PDB file of C-alpha atoms in Angstrom:
ATOM      1  CA  MET A   1      -0.359  20.887 -25.286  1.00  0.00           C
ATOM      2  CA  VAL A   2      -0.489  17.405 -23.669  1.00  0.00           C
ATOM      3  CA  VAL A   3       2.782  16.066 -22.487  1.00  0.00           C
ATOM      4  CA  ARG A   4       3.295  12.381 -21.874  1.00  0.00           C
ATOM      5  CA  SER A   5       5.830  11.753 -19.106  1.00  0.00           C
ATOM      6  CA  THR A   6       6.667  10.068 -15.788  1.00  0.00           C
ATOM      7  CA  PHE A   7       6.128  12.248 -12.734  1.00  0.00           C
ATOM      8  CA  THR A   8       7.616  11.971  -9.304  1.00  0.00           C
ATOM      9  CA  PHE A   9       5.847  12.580  -5.841  1.00  0.00           C
ATOM     10  CA  LYS A  10       7.885  12.406  -2.538  1.00  0.00           C
ATOM     11  CA  GLY A  11       9.808   9.635  -4.235  1.00  0.00           C
ATOM     12  CA  GLU A  12       6.830   7.964  -5.809  1.00  0.00           C
ATOM     13  CA  LYS A  13       6.615   7.518 -10.098  1.00  0.00           C
ATOM     14  CA  PHE A  14       3.908   7.280 -12.395  1.00  0.00           C
ATOM     15  CA  SER A  15       3.260   7.628 -16.095  1.00  0.00           C
ATOM     16  CA  GLY A  16       0.552   9.664 -17.394  1.00  0.00           C
ATOM     17  CA  CYS A  17      -0.327  12.526 -19.552  1.00  0.00           C
ATOM     18  CA  LEU A  18      -0.324  16.576 -18.625  1.00  0.00           C
ATOM     19  CA  SER A  19      -1.520  19.587 -20.335  1.00  0.00           C
ATOM     20  CA  GLN A  20      -1.421  23.305 -18.834  1.00  0.00           C
ATOM     21  CA  PRO A  21      -3.587  26.164 -19.887  1.00  0.00           C
ATOM     22  CA  GLU A  22      -1.756  28.900 -21.605  1.00  0.00           C
ATOM     23  CA  SER A  23      -3.801  31.600 -20.000  1.00  0.00           C
ATOM     24  CA  GLY A  24      -1.851  30.796 -16.333  1.00  0.00           C
ATOM     25  CA  PRO A  25      -2.591  28.620 -13.401  1.00  0.00           C
ATOM     26  CA  GLY A  26      -6.228  27.048 -13.766  1.00  0.00           C
ATOM     27  CA  PRO A  27      -8.142  24.430 -11.408  1.00  0.00           C
ATOM     28  CA  GLY A  28      -6.880  20.597 -11.633  1.00  0.00           C
ATOM     29  CA  VAL A  29      -8.690  18.049 -12.793  1.00  0.00           C
ATOM     30  CA  LEU A  30      -7.974  14.220 -12.957  1.00  0.00           C
ATOM     31  CA  VAL A  31      -8.649  12.496 -16.179  1.00  0.00           C
ATOM     32  CA  LEU A  32      -9.137   8.553 -15.659  1.00  0.00           C
ATOM     33  CA  HIS A  33      -9.377   6.520 -18.697  1.00  0.00           C
ATOM     34  CA  ALA A  34     -11.454   3.758 -19.514  1.00  0.00           C
ATOM     35  CA  TRP A  35     -10.324   0.145 -20.617  1.00  0.00           C
ATOM     36  CA  TRP A  36      -8.851   1.287 -23.551  1.00  0.00           C
ATOM     37  CA  GLY A  37      -5.986   2.563 -21.645  1.00  0.00           C
ATOM     38  CA  LEU A  38      -4.326   6.183 -21.889  1.00  0.00           C
ATOM     39  CA  ASN A  39      -5.294   6.857 -25.504  1.00  0.00           C
ATOM     40  CA  ALA A  40      -5.374   9.897 -28.043  1.00  0.00           C
ATOM     41  CA  PHE A  41      -8.858  10.326 -27.016  1.00  0.00           C
ATOM     42  CA  ILE A  42      -7.936  11.017 -23.557  1.00  0.00           C
ATOM     43  CA  SER A  43      -5.110  13.048 -23.930  1.00  0.00           C
ATOM     44  CA  GLY A  44      -6.958  15.288 -26.516  1.00  0.00           C
ATOM     45  CA  TYR A  45      -9.779  15.700 -23.837  1.00  0.00           C
ATOM     46  CA  CYS A  46      -6.920  16.636 -21.343  1.00  0.00           C
ATOM     47  CA  ASP A  47      -6.090  19.577 -24.056  1.00  0.00           C
ATOM     48  CA  ARG A  48      -9.590  20.175 -24.694  1.00  0.00           C
ATOM     49  CA  LEU A  49      -9.982  20.875 -20.281  1.00  0.00           C
ATOM     50  CA  ALA A  50      -6.482  22.678 -20.587  1.00  0.00           C
ATOM     51  CA  GLY A  51      -8.008  24.914 -23.651  1.00  0.00           C
ATOM     52  CA  ALA A  52     -11.009  25.964 -21.020  1.00  0.00           C
ATOM     53  CA  GLY A  53      -8.650  27.145 -18.254  1.00  0.00           C
ATOM     54  CA  PHE A  54      -7.953  23.834 -16.430  1.00  0.00           C
ATOM     55  CA  THR A  55      -4.754  21.984 -15.709  1.00  0.00           C
ATOM     56  CA  ALA A  56      -5.520  18.188 -16.663  1.00  0.00           C
ATOM     57  CA  LEU A  57      -3.631  15.185 -15.440  1.00  0.00           C
ATOM     58  CA  ALA A  58      -4.516  11.803 -16.537  1.00  0.00           C
ATOM     59  CA  PRO A  59      -2.785   9.003 -14.514  1.00  0.00           C
ATOM     60  CA  ASP A  60      -1.660   5.802 -16.923  1.00  0.00           C
ATOM     61  CA  TYR A  61      -2.411   2.708 -14.845  1.00  0.00           C
ATOM     62  CA  TYR A  62      -2.373   0.234 -17.755  1.00  0.00           C
ATOM     63  CA  ALA A  63       1.487   0.904 -17.884  1.00  0.00           C
ATOM     64  CA  GLY A  64       1.208   2.341 -21.551  1.00  0.00           C
ATOM     65  CA  GLN A  65      -0.981  -0.475 -22.728  1.00  0.00           C
ATOM     66  CA  LYS A  66      -3.943   0.427 -24.958  1.00  0.00           C
ATOM     67  CA  ALA A  67      -6.575  -1.250 -26.786  1.00  0.00           C
ATOM     68  CA  ALA A  68      -8.104  -0.801 -29.967  1.00  0.00           C
ATOM     69  CA  THR A  69     -10.829  -3.539 -29.609  1.00  0.00           C
ATOM     70  CA  ILE A  70     -13.286  -4.859 -27.038  1.00  0.00           C
ATOM     71  CA  GLU A  71     -11.588  -8.056 -27.121  1.00  0.00           C
ATOM     72  CA  GLU A  72      -8.188  -6.659 -26.232  1.00  0.00           C
ATOM     73  CA  ALA A  73      -9.902  -4.089 -23.313  1.00  0.00           C
ATOM     74  CA  LYS A  74     -11.389  -7.230 -22.017  1.00  0.00           C
ATOM     75  CA  ALA A  75      -7.822  -8.480 -21.936  1.00  0.00           C
ATOM     76  CA  LEU A  76      -6.246  -5.509 -19.939  1.00  0.00           C
ATOM     77  CA  ARG A  77      -8.939  -5.242 -17.892  1.00  0.00           C
ATOM     78  CA  GLY A  78      -8.742  -8.616 -16.728  1.00  0.00           C
ATOM     79  CA  LYS A  79      -5.046  -7.796 -16.063  1.00  0.00           C
ATOM     80  CA  MET A  80      -5.577  -4.742 -14.047  1.00  0.00           C
ATOM     81  CA  ASP A  81      -4.282  -4.817 -10.566  1.00  0.00           C
ATOM     82  CA  ARG A  82      -6.875  -2.708  -9.014  1.00  0.00           C
ATOM     83  CA  PRO A  83      -5.247  -1.803  -5.678  1.00  0.00           C
ATOM     84  CA  ALA A  84      -1.881  -0.550  -8.141  1.00  0.00           C
ATOM     85  CA  ALA A  85      -4.297   1.621 -10.086  1.00  0.00           C
ATOM     86  CA  ILE A  86      -5.498   3.011  -6.798  1.00  0.00           C
ATOM     87  CA  ARG A  87      -2.294   3.699  -5.626  1.00  0.00           C
ATOM     88  CA  THR A  88      -1.399   5.352  -8.831  1.00  0.00           C
ATOM     89  CA  MET A  89      -4.657   7.335  -8.928  1.00  0.00           C
ATOM     90  CA  ARG A  90      -4.233   9.125  -5.526  1.00  0.00           C
ATOM     91  CA  LEU A  91      -0.442   9.736  -6.599  1.00  0.00           C
ATOM     92  CA  ALA A  92      -1.531  11.826  -9.394  1.00  0.00           C
ATOM     93  CA  ALA A  93      -4.025  13.373  -7.013  1.00  0.00           C
ATOM     94  CA  ASP A  94      -1.271  14.376  -4.858  1.00  0.00           C
ATOM     95  CA  PHE A  95       0.925  15.605  -7.581  1.00  0.00           C
ATOM     96  CA  LEU A  96      -1.819  17.531  -9.126  1.00  0.00           C
ATOM     97  CA  ALA A  97      -2.993  19.074  -6.053  1.00  0.00           C
ATOM     98  CA  GLY A  98       0.692  20.633  -5.195  1.00  0.00           C
ATOM     99  CA  HIS A  99       1.186  21.555  -9.066  1.00  0.00           C
ATOM    100  CA  PRO A 100       2.628  25.382  -9.257  1.00  0.00           C
ATOM    101  CA  GLU A 101       0.113  25.511 -12.182  1.00  0.00           C
ATOM    102  CA  ILE A 102      -2.873  24.870 -10.359  1.00  0.00           C
ATOM    103  CA  ALA A 103      -5.037  27.943  -8.625  1.00  0.00           C
ATOM    104  CA  GLN A 104      -5.887  26.138  -5.460  1.00  0.00           C
ATOM    105  CA  PRO A 105      -5.775  22.946  -4.175  1.00  0.00           C
ATOM    106  CA  ARG A 106      -9.519  22.060  -4.920  1.00  0.00           C
ATOM    107  CA  LEU A 107      -9.681  19.282  -7.380  1.00  0.00           C
ATOM    108  CA  GLY A 108     -11.650  17.737 -10.193  1.00  0.00           C
ATOM    109  CA  ALA A 109     -11.887  13.820 -10.825  1.00  0.00           C
ATOM    110  CA  LEU A 110     -13.293  12.710 -14.173  1.00  0.00           C
ATOM    111  CA  GLY A 111     -13.912   9.333 -15.515  1.00  0.00           C
ATOM    112  CA  PHE A 112     -14.900   7.074 -18.385  1.00  0.00           C
ATOM    113  CA  SER A 113     -16.397   4.180 -18.046  1.00  0.00           C
ATOM    114  CA  LEU A 114     -14.015   2.070 -15.973  1.00  0.00           C
ATOM    115  CA  GLY A 115     -12.387   5.427 -14.570  1.00  0.00           C
ATOM    116  CA  CYS A 116     -15.561   6.150 -12.872  1.00  0.00           C
ATOM    117  CA  SER A 117     -15.144   3.686 -10.223  1.00  0.00           C
ATOM    118  CA  LEU A 118     -11.453   4.918  -9.431  1.00  0.00           C
ATOM    119  CA  ALA A 119     -13.154   8.792  -9.493  1.00  0.00           C
ATOM    120  CA  ILE A 120     -15.580   7.891  -7.167  1.00  0.00           C
ATOM    121  CA  GLU A 121     -12.602   6.313  -5.208  1.00  0.00           C
ATOM    122  CA  ALA A 122     -10.846   9.586  -5.438  1.00  0.00           C
ATOM    123  CA  ALA A 123     -14.008  11.627  -3.906  1.00  0.00           C
ATOM    124  CA  ARG A 124     -13.470   8.863  -0.903  1.00  0.00           C
ATOM    125  CA  SER A 125     -10.169   8.832  -0.187  1.00  0.00           C
ATOM    126  CA  LYS A 126      -8.847  12.124  -1.066  1.00  0.00           C
ATOM    127  CA  ASN A 127     -11.772  14.073  -0.084  1.00  0.00           C
ATOM    128  CA  ARG A 128      -9.823  17.258   1.323  1.00  0.00           C
ATOM    129  CA  SER A 129      -8.736  17.983  -2.364  1.00  0.00           C
ATOM    130  CA  VAL A 130     -11.357  16.210  -4.926  1.00  0.00           C
ATOM    131  CA  ARG A 131     -14.394  18.117  -4.544  1.00  0.00           C
ATOM    132  CA  ALA A 132     -16.257  17.672  -8.075  1.00  0.00           C
ATOM    133  CA  VAL A 133     -16.634  14.272  -9.844  1.00  0.00           C
ATOM    134  CA  VAL A 134     -17.921  13.669 -13.406  1.00  0.00           C
ATOM    135  CA  LEU A 135     -18.691  10.209 -14.316  1.00  0.00           C
ATOM    136  CA  TYR A 136     -19.135   9.327 -18.070  1.00  0.00           C
ATOM    137  CA  TYR A 137     -21.442   6.267 -18.342  1.00  0.00           C
ATOM    138  CA  GLY A 138     -20.058   4.354 -15.075  1.00  0.00           C
ATOM    139  CA  THR A 139     -20.534   3.589 -11.564  1.00  0.00           C
ATOM    140  CA  GLY A 140     -18.755   2.207  -8.605  1.00  0.00           C
ATOM    141  CA  GLY A 141     -19.389   1.162  -4.761  1.00  0.00           C
ATOM    142  CA  GLY A 142     -18.339   1.976  -1.406  1.00  0.00           C
ATOM    143  CA  LYS A 143     -19.255   4.405   1.429  1.00  0.00           C
ATOM    144  CA  LEU A 144     -19.539   7.801   0.451  1.00  0.00           C
ATOM    145  CA  ASP A 145     -20.061   9.597   3.843  1.00  0.00           C
ATOM    146  CA  LYS A 146     -16.339  10.786   4.099  1.00  0.00           C
ATOM    147  CA  ALA A 147     -16.731  12.631   0.641  1.00  0.00           C
ATOM    148  CA  GLN A 148     -17.024  16.045   0.309  1.00  0.00           C
ATOM    149  CA  ALA A 149     -17.816  16.275  -3.563  1.00  0.00           C
ATOM    150  CA  ALA A 150     -20.395  16.996  -5.846  1.00  0.00           C
ATOM    151  CA  PHE A 151     -21.212  14.704  -8.514  1.00  0.00           C
ATOM    152  CA  LEU A 152     -22.597  14.901 -12.201  1.00  0.00           C
ATOM    153  CA  GLY A 153     -23.101  11.855 -14.462  1.00  0.00           C
ATOM    154  CA  HIS A 154     -23.640  11.173 -17.945  1.00  0.00           C
ATOM    155  CA  PHE A 155     -25.473   7.887 -18.602  1.00  0.00           C
ATOM    156  CA  ALA A 156     -26.825   6.433 -21.904  1.00  0.00           C
ATOM    157  CA  GLU A 157     -30.131   5.381 -22.570  1.00  0.00           C
ATOM    158  CA  ASP A 158     -29.034   2.058 -24.252  1.00  0.00           C
ATOM    159  CA  ASP A 159     -26.504   0.955 -21.798  1.00  0.00           C
ATOM    160  CA  ARG A 160     -25.637  -2.552 -22.098  1.00  0.00           C
ATOM    161  CA  TRP A 161     -22.399  -2.555 -20.295  1.00  0.00           C
ATOM    162  CA  GLY A 162     -23.322  -2.326 -16.661  1.00  0.00           C
ATOM    163  CA  ALA A 163     -23.720   1.283 -16.223  1.00  0.00           C
ATOM    164  CA  HIS A 164     -27.823   1.122 -17.108  1.00  0.00           C
ATOM    165  CA  ALA A 165     -30.121   3.469 -15.429  1.00  0.00           C
ATOM    166  CA  LYS A 166     -31.106   1.199 -12.523  1.00  0.00           C
ATOM    167  CA  LYS A 167     -27.605   1.384 -11.317  1.00  0.00           C
ATOM    168  CA  ALA A 168     -27.239   5.051 -11.832  1.00  0.00           C
ATOM    169  CA  THR A 169     -30.332   5.749 -10.181  1.00  0.00           C
ATOM    170  CA  ALA A 170     -29.202   3.405  -7.287  1.00  0.00           C
ATOM    171  CA  LEU A 171     -26.072   5.786  -7.061  1.00  0.00           C
ATOM    172  CA  ALA A 172     -27.315   9.172  -7.080  1.00  0.00           C
ATOM    173  CA  ASP A 173     -29.381   7.890  -4.381  1.00  0.00           C
ATOM    174  CA  ARG A 174     -26.388   7.064  -2.398  1.00  0.00           C
ATOM    175  CA  ILE A 175     -24.729  10.241  -2.900  1.00  0.00           C
ATOM    176  CA  ARG A 176     -27.801  11.775  -1.990  1.00  0.00           C
ATOM    177  CA  THR A 177     -27.905   9.732   1.045  1.00  0.00           C
ATOM    178  CA  ALA A 178     -24.429  10.587   2.041  1.00  0.00           C
ATOM    179  CA  GLY A 179     -25.707  14.336   1.759  1.00  0.00           C
ATOM    180  CA  HIS A 180     -23.685  15.384  -1.156  1.00  0.00           C
ATOM    181  CA  PRO A 181     -25.462  16.878  -4.293  1.00  0.00           C
ATOM    182  CA  ALA A 182     -25.780  14.540  -7.466  1.00  0.00           C
ATOM    183  CA  GLU A 183     -26.822  15.447 -11.135  1.00  0.00           C
ATOM    184  CA  PHE A 184     -27.233  12.806 -13.170  1.00  0.00           C
ATOM    185  CA  PHE A 185     -28.444  13.076 -16.969  1.00  0.00           C
ATOM    186  CA  GLU A 186     -29.473  10.311 -19.550  1.00  0.00           C
ATOM    187  CA  TYR A 187     -29.069  10.868 -23.032  1.00  0.00           C
ATOM    188  CA  ALA A 188     -31.412   9.617 -25.627  1.00  0.00           C
ATOM    189  CA  GLY A 189     -30.567   7.279 -28.596  1.00  0.00           C
ATOM    190  CA  THR A 190     -26.964   6.660 -27.221  1.00  0.00           C
ATOM    191  CA  GLU A 191     -25.014   3.845 -25.830  1.00  0.00           C
ATOM    192  CA  HIS A 192     -21.905   3.304 -23.702  1.00  0.00           C
ATOM    193  CA  TRP A 193     -18.874   5.049 -25.199  1.00  0.00           C
ATOM    194  CA  PHE A 194     -21.036   8.013 -27.281  1.00  0.00           C
ATOM    195  CA  ALA A 195     -18.691  10.734 -25.700  1.00  0.00           C
ATOM    196  CA  GLU A 196     -15.852   9.304 -27.342  1.00  0.00           C
ATOM    197  CA  ASP A 197     -15.048  10.234 -30.572  1.00  0.00           C
ATOM    198  CA  ASP A 198     -12.968   7.723 -31.595  1.00  0.00           C
ATOM    199  CA  ARG A 199     -15.978   4.831 -31.442  1.00  0.00           C
ATOM    200  CA  PRO A 200     -18.753   3.996 -33.723  1.00  0.00           C
ATOM    201  CA  GLU A 201     -20.804   4.771 -30.545  1.00  0.00           C
ATOM    202  CA  TYR A 202     -19.956   8.484 -30.783  1.00  0.00           C
ATOM    203  CA  ARG A 203     -22.777  10.553 -30.727  1.00  0.00           C
ATOM    204  CA  LYS A 204     -21.371  14.308 -31.486  1.00  0.00           C
ATOM    205  CA  GLU A 205     -24.608  16.340 -30.254  1.00  0.00           C
ATOM    206  CA  ALA A 206     -24.683  14.323 -26.977  1.00  0.00           C
ATOM    207  CA  ALA A 207     -21.431  14.563 -26.534  1.00  0.00           C
ATOM    208  CA  GLU A 208     -21.181  18.127 -27.187  1.00  0.00           C
ATOM    209  CA  LEU A 209     -23.971  18.746 -24.450  1.00  0.00           C
ATOM    210  CA  ALA A 210     -22.254  16.545 -22.119  1.00  0.00           C
ATOM    211  CA  TRP A 211     -19.297  18.656 -22.148  1.00  0.00           C
ATOM    212  CA  GLY A 212     -20.789  21.760 -22.076  1.00  0.00           C
ATOM    213  CA  ARG A 213     -22.515  20.664 -19.068  1.00  0.00           C
ATOM    214  CA  SER A 214     -19.356  19.455 -17.482  1.00  0.00           C
ATOM    215  CA  LEU A 215     -17.531  22.476 -18.255  1.00  0.00           C
ATOM    216  CA  GLU A 216     -20.018  24.360 -16.502  1.00  0.00           C
ATOM    217  CA  PHE A 217     -20.207  21.902 -13.329  1.00  0.00           C
ATOM    218  CA  LEU A 218     -16.231  22.158 -13.041  1.00  0.00           C
ATOM    219  CA  LYS A 219     -16.010  25.633 -13.126  1.00  0.00           C
ATOM    220  CA  ARG A 220     -18.547  26.360 -10.939  1.00  0.00           C
ATOM    221  CA  GLU A 221     -17.534  23.617  -8.078  1.00  0.00           C
ATOM    222  CA  LEU A 222     -13.731  24.240  -8.367  1.00  0.00           C
ATOM    223  CA  ALA A 223     -14.180  28.381  -8.431  1.00  0.00           C
TER     224      ALA A 223
END
């Protein structure tokens, strides 16, 4: 069951939600939210990961604010302090890597849309611990030569929000050039946010296929 709380690591605090498996310690996964904020979908995704044996932590880099509409989400993203969001992500990664309910220090980072750039940043700046990155219809920049992660990507066929096929292909090429495996999938008949069941763009068949692929990938890379 997911717990929303304020967490502390070495005297620094961050807010978020944490869900732990009933089966005992499991691999840790950071879940990085989209521009909607840390909403019910994200906390539910953490619970679903916990049900599959992972300890899932979603840091809240919106400080409790959430958006229900695209206009609200644009406003929140516009106000987001990216350096502060990166600090929150890194703090959450350190907290999770040292948590007693994870089986070992190898972590996954899973991002939705806006959260994808933070997942990529996690692979770069927390490369000793982040070894598996899952991207849902989002990309990101920066060098990847210091990363030590494998990458899995889920992309929409009809994406009008930036994560189109050309960008996804360019990112996959950059990852492979840096010497890391990248397996990217495009889902026919889908749009951005197709995996989020609280959005009108949700497509259950594609979302479930992406979920299954993500589980298989995380289990393999974090074993």
